[in-house]
Coordinates of C-alpha atoms in Angstrom, one line a residue:
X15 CA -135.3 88.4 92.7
X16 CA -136.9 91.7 92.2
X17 CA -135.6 94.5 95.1
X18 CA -139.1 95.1 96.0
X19 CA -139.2 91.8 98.1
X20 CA -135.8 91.9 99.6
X21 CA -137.2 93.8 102.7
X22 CA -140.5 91.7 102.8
X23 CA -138.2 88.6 102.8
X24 CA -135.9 90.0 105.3
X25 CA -138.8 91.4 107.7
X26 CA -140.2 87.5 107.6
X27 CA -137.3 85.7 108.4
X28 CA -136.7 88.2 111.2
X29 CA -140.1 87.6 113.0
X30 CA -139.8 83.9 112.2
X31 CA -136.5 84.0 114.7
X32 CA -138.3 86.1 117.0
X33 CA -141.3 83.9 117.3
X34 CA -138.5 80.3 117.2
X35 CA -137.2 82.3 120.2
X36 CA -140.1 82.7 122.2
X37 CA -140.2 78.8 122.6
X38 CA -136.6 78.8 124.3
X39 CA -136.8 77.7 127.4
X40 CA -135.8 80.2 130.5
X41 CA -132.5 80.3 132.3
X42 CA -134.7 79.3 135.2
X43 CA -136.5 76.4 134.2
X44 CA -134.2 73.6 135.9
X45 CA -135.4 71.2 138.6
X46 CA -132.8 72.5 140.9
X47 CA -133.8 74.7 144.3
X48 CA -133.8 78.8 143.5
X49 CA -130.4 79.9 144.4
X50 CA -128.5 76.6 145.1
X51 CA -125.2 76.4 143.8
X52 CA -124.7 79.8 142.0
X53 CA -122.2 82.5 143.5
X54 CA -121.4 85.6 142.4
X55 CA -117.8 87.3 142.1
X56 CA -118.1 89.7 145.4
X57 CA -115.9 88.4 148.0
X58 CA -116.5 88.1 152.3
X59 CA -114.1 90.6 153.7
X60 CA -112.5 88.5 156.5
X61 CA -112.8 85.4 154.7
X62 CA -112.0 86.1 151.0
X63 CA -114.9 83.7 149.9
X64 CA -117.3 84.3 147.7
X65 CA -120.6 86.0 149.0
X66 CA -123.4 83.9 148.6
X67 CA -125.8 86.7 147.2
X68 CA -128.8 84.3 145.7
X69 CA -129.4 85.4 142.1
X70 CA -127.3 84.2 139.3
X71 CA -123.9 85.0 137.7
X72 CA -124.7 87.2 134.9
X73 CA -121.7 87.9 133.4
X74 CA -121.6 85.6 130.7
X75 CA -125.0 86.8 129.8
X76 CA -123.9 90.5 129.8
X77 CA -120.5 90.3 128.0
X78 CA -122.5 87.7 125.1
X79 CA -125.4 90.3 124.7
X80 CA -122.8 93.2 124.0
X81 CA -121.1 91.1 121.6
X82 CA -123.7 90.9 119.6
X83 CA -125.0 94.2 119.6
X84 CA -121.6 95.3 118.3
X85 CA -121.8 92.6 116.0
X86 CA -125.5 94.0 114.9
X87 CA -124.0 97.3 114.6
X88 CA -120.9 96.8 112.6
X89 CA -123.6 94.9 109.8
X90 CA -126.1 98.1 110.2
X91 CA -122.8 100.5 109.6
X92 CA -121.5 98.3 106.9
X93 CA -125.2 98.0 105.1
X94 CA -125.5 101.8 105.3
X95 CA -121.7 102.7 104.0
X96 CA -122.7 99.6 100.9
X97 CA -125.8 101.8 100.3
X98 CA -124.2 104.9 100.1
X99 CA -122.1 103.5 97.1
X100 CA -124.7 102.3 95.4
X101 CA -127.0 105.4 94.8

């Protein structure tokens, strides 16, 4: 495969993923009432509880999403240092 198409192939399976993950369904998009059921980690000062604060626990969301970005990153530093050798 010439080098010439490397990017074009790249840049196409790229917005093929982009546009598979348009059709993924929302976080939101259960049957269940807004709100019911999901807590957050804050805590009732007399009772030690957890606060009932009516938007979802994001955390797992948050810490996922920064593992890939470092993940993302560490392939774009490792693609840049492999093209530094080869010129």
């Amino acid at each position: 495969m010439s080098a010439a198409r490397r990017p074009l192939l790249t840049a196409t399976a790229a917005g093929t993923l982009l546009c598979a993950l348009w059709f993924v369904p929302s976080a939101n998009a259960s049957g269940a009432a807004p709100g019911a059921g999901v807590r957050s980690g804050a805590t009732e000062p007399a009772t030690g509880r957890l606060a009932e604060t009516g938007g979802p626990d994001t955390t797992a969301y948050v810490l996922g999403g920064t593992g890939f970005l470092g993940v993302g990153a560490g392939f774009v530093a490792l693609a840049m240092r492999r093209h530094g050798r080869a010129s």
